[in-house]
PDB file of C-alpha atoms in Angstrom:
ATOM      1  CA  MET A  24     -73.398  70.076-153.017  1.00 64.00           C
ATOM      2  CA  LYS A  25     -73.384  73.255-155.080  1.00 66.00           C
ATOM      3  CA  GLY A  26     -76.414  72.072-157.053  1.00 73.00           C
ATOM      4  CA  VAL A  27     -78.374  71.441-153.846  1.00 72.00           C
ATOM      5  CA  VAL A  28     -77.581  74.944-152.558  1.00 71.00           C
ATOM      6  CA  GLU A  29     -78.686  76.484-155.868  1.00 75.00           C
ATOM      7  CA  THR A  30     -81.914  74.459-155.823  1.00 77.00           C
ATOM      8  CA  VAL A  31     -82.643  75.539-152.251  1.00 73.00           C
ATOM      9  CA  ALA A  32     -81.952  79.162-153.191  1.00 74.00           C
ATOM     10  CA  GLY A  33     -84.425  78.883-156.083  1.00 76.00           C
ATOM     11  CA  VAL A  34     -87.126  77.450-153.815  1.00 76.00           C
ATOM     12  CA  VAL A  35     -86.567  80.172-151.212  1.00 72.00           C
ATOM     13  CA  GLU A  36     -86.856  82.868-153.883  1.00 73.00           C
ATOM     14  CA  ARG A  37     -90.295  81.575-154.899  1.00 75.00           C
ATOM     15  CA  LEU A  38     -91.637  81.836-151.347  1.00 76.00           C
ATOM     16  CA  SER A  39     -93.885  84.774-150.498  1.00 75.00           C
ATOM     17  CA  LEU A  40     -91.750  86.165-147.695  1.00 75.00           C
ATOM     18  CA  SER A  41     -89.974  89.444-147.173  1.00 81.00           C
ATOM     19  CA  SER A  42     -86.469  89.686-148.600  1.00 79.00           C
ATOM     20  CA  ALA A  43     -84.947  89.706-145.099  1.00 84.00           C
ATOM     21  CA  GLU A  44     -86.797  86.513-144.153  1.00 82.00           C
ATOM     22  CA  LYS A  45     -85.793  84.899-147.456  1.00 77.00           C
ATOM     23  CA  LYS A  46     -82.162  85.780-146.841  1.00 80.00           C
ATOM     24  CA  ARG A  47     -82.276  84.427-143.268  1.00 84.00           C
ATOM     25  CA  LEU A  48     -83.994  81.214-144.376  1.00 81.00           C
ATOM     26  CA  GLN A  49     -81.509  80.701-147.191  1.00 79.00           C
ATOM     27  CA  GLN A  50     -78.566  81.229-144.821  1.00 84.00           C
ATOM     28  CA  GLU A  51     -80.007  78.777-142.286  1.00 86.00           C
ATOM     29  CA  LEU A  52     -80.553  76.140-144.969  1.00 83.00           C
ATOM     30  CA  GLU A  53     -77.049  76.624-146.342  1.00 82.00           C
ATOM     31  CA  MET A  54     -75.597  76.272-142.821  1.00 86.00           C
ATOM     32  CA  LYS A  55     -77.541  73.029-142.270  1.00 86.00           C
ATOM     33  CA  LEU A  56     -76.346  71.682-145.626  1.00 84.00           C
ATOM     34  CA  LEU A  57     -72.752  72.586-144.779  1.00 86.00           C
ATOM     35  CA  GLU A  58     -73.063  70.893-141.373  1.00 89.00           C
ATOM     36  CA  TYR A  59     -74.419  67.780-143.076  1.00 87.00           C
ATOM     37  CA  GLU A  60     -71.563  67.843-145.598  1.00 87.00           C
ATOM     38  CA  HIS A  61     -68.978  68.151-142.809  1.00 90.00           C
ATOM     39  CA  GLU A  62     -70.554  65.221-140.935  1.00 90.00           C
ATOM     40  CA  ARG A  63     -70.551  63.127-144.121  1.00 87.00           C
ATOM     41  CA  MET A  64     -66.913  63.953-144.828  1.00 89.00           C
ATOM     42  CA  ALA A  65     -65.962  63.097-141.231  1.00 89.00           C
ATOM     43  CA  ALA A  66     -67.738  59.729-141.479  1.00 87.00           C
ATOM     44  CA  GLN A  67     -66.057  59.060-144.815  1.00 85.00           C
ATOM     45  CA  SER A  68     -62.613  59.865-143.404  1.00 86.00           C
ATOM     46  CA  VAL A  69     -63.231  57.462-140.486  1.00 83.00           C
ATOM     47  CA  VAL A  70     -64.111  54.664-142.896  1.00 77.00           C
ATOM     48  CA  VAL A  71     -61.089  55.384-145.103  1.00 78.00           C
ATOM     49  CA  ARG A  72     -58.817  55.478-142.051  1.00 79.00           C
ATOM     50  CA  GLU A  73     -60.200  52.160-140.803  1.00 74.00           C
ATOM     51  CA  GLU A  74     -59.841  50.600-144.252  1.00 71.00           C
ATOM     52  CA  SER A  75     -56.237  51.692-144.624  1.00 74.00           C
ATOM     53  CA  GLY A  76     -55.169  50.809-141.080  1.00 70.00           C
ATOM     54  CA  GLY A  77     -54.221  47.488-139.618  1.00 73.00           C
ATOM     55  CA  ASN A  78     -52.220  44.663-141.029  1.00 80.00           C
ATOM     56  CA  TRP A  79     -52.481  43.028-144.433  1.00 82.00           C
ATOM     57  CA  LEU A  80     -55.019  40.431-143.303  1.00 81.00           C
ATOM     58  CA  GLN A  81     -57.361  43.058-141.862  1.00 76.00           C
ATOM     59  CA  ARG A  82     -57.322  44.989-145.130  1.00 75.00           C
ATOM     60  CA  SER A  83     -57.656  41.926-147.353  1.00 80.00           C
ATOM     61  CA  TRP A  84     -60.195  39.647-145.675  1.00 80.00           C
ATOM     62  CA  ARG A  85     -63.084  40.539-148.017  1.00 79.00           C
ATOM     63  CA  PRO A  86     -61.198  39.800-151.227  1.00 82.00           C
ATOM     64  CA  LEU A  87     -59.837  36.591-149.694  1.00 88.00           C
ATOM     65  CA  VAL A  88     -63.334  35.395-148.757  1.00 86.00           C
ATOM     66  CA  MET A  89     -64.631  36.151-152.240  1.00 85.00           C
ATOM     67  CA  LEU A  90     -61.658  34.324-153.783  1.00 90.00           C
ATOM     68  CA  ALA A  91     -62.433  31.327-151.564  1.00 90.00           C
ATOM     69  CA  PHE A  92     -66.056  31.402-152.792  1.00 87.00           C
ATOM     70  CA  ALA A  93     -64.816  31.553-156.384  1.00 89.00           C
ATOM     71  CA  ALA A  94     -62.466  28.604-155.760  1.00 91.00           C
ATOM     72  CA  VAL A  95     -65.339  26.525-154.351  1.00 91.00           C
ATOM     73  CA  ILE A  96     -67.525  27.326-157.371  1.00 89.00           C
ATOM     74  CA  LEU A  97     -64.660  26.566-159.770  1.00 91.00           C
ATOM     75  CA  ALA A  98     -63.967  23.255-158.022  1.00 91.00           C
ATOM     76  CA  GLY A  99     -67.681  22.473-158.215  1.00 88.00           C
ATOM     77  CA  MET A 100     -67.511  22.660-161.992  1.00 87.00           C
ATOM     78  CA  PHE A 101     -65.186  19.652-162.056  1.00 91.00           C
ATOM     79  CA  ILE A 102     -66.157  17.781-158.881  1.00 90.00           C
ATOM     80  CA  ASP A 103     -69.644  16.991-157.636  1.00 89.00           C
ATOM     81  CA  LEU A 104     -69.805  19.008-154.400  1.00 87.00           C
ATOM     82  CA  PRO A 105     -72.918  18.722-152.205  1.00 85.00           C
ATOM     83  CA  LEU A 106     -72.138  22.245-151.011  1.00 82.00           C
ATOM     84  CA  LEU A 107     -73.205  23.577-154.416  1.00 85.00           C
ATOM     85  CA  SER A 108     -76.543  21.765-154.663  1.00 84.00           C
ATOM     86  CA  ASP A 109     -79.686  23.803-155.296  1.00 82.00           C
ATOM     87  CA  GLY A 110     -80.915  23.412-151.718  1.00 81.00           C
ATOM     88  CA  SER A 111     -77.617  24.475-150.178  1.00 83.00           C
ATOM     89  CA  ARG A 112     -77.325  27.642-148.087  1.00 86.00           C
ATOM     90  CA  PHE A 113     -73.992  28.325-149.799  1.00 85.00           C
ATOM     91  CA  TRP A 114     -75.778  30.410-152.437  1.00 85.00           C
ATOM     92  CA  ASP A 115     -77.439  32.540-149.747  1.00 86.00           C
ATOM     93  CA  LEU A 116     -74.060  33.091-148.144  1.00 82.00           C
ATOM     94  CA  LEU A 117     -72.553  34.027-151.499  1.00 83.00           C
ATOM     95  CA  GLU A 118     -75.390  36.472-152.166  1.00 83.00           C
ATOM     96  CA  ILE A 119     -74.896  38.148-148.782  1.00 83.00           C
ATOM     97  CA  GLY A 120     -71.137  38.221-149.316  1.00 78.00           C
ATOM     98  CA  LEU A 121     -71.406  39.796-152.743  1.00 79.00           C
ATOM     99  CA  GLY A 122     -73.918  42.360-151.548  1.00 78.00           C
ATOM    100  CA  GLY A 123     -71.827  43.329-148.540  1.00 73.00           C
ATOM    101  CA  TYR A 124     -68.616  43.355-150.520  1.00 68.00           C
ATOM    102  CA  ILE A 125     -69.944  45.532-153.310  1.00 71.00           C
ATOM    103  CA  VAL A 126     -71.868  47.936-151.084  1.00 70.00           C
ATOM    104  CA  GLY A 127     -69.031  48.128-148.562  1.00 64.00           C
ATOM    105  CA  ARG A 128     -66.396  48.813-151.174  1.00 62.00           C
ATOM    106  CA  PHE A 129     -68.215  51.301-153.386  1.00 61.00           C
ATOM    107  CA  ARG A 130     -70.486  53.103-150.966  1.00 55.00           C
ATOM    108  CA  TRP A 131     -67.709  55.339-149.633  1.00 51.00           C
ATOM    109  CA  ARG A 132     -65.777  55.856-152.857  1.00 52.00           C
ATOM    110  CA  LYS A 133     -67.945  58.731-154.116  1.00 49.00           C
TER     111      LYS A 133
END
């Protein structure tokens, strides 16, 4: 966030305004950035609280689903499963699951 504030300060300095207007504009922009940062931190804390709450099954359903997908694929290597054919919707479901799992897990870890 510090880099964004410094960048905004540099842009404000290049404007052709009086020094009082520049100062006021810079303060307003910094306040908006701080408000945004507080909102982002609040949203992040809600997600972390929801992730850590509940029972074991609530916290572990995503890894369990992905392990089930992996077990189906592994079984398909040894047994001819119609579920794993090229025309099957299983691959679409796996793609959605991987996308949601990866985005859901790593989006809030920054």
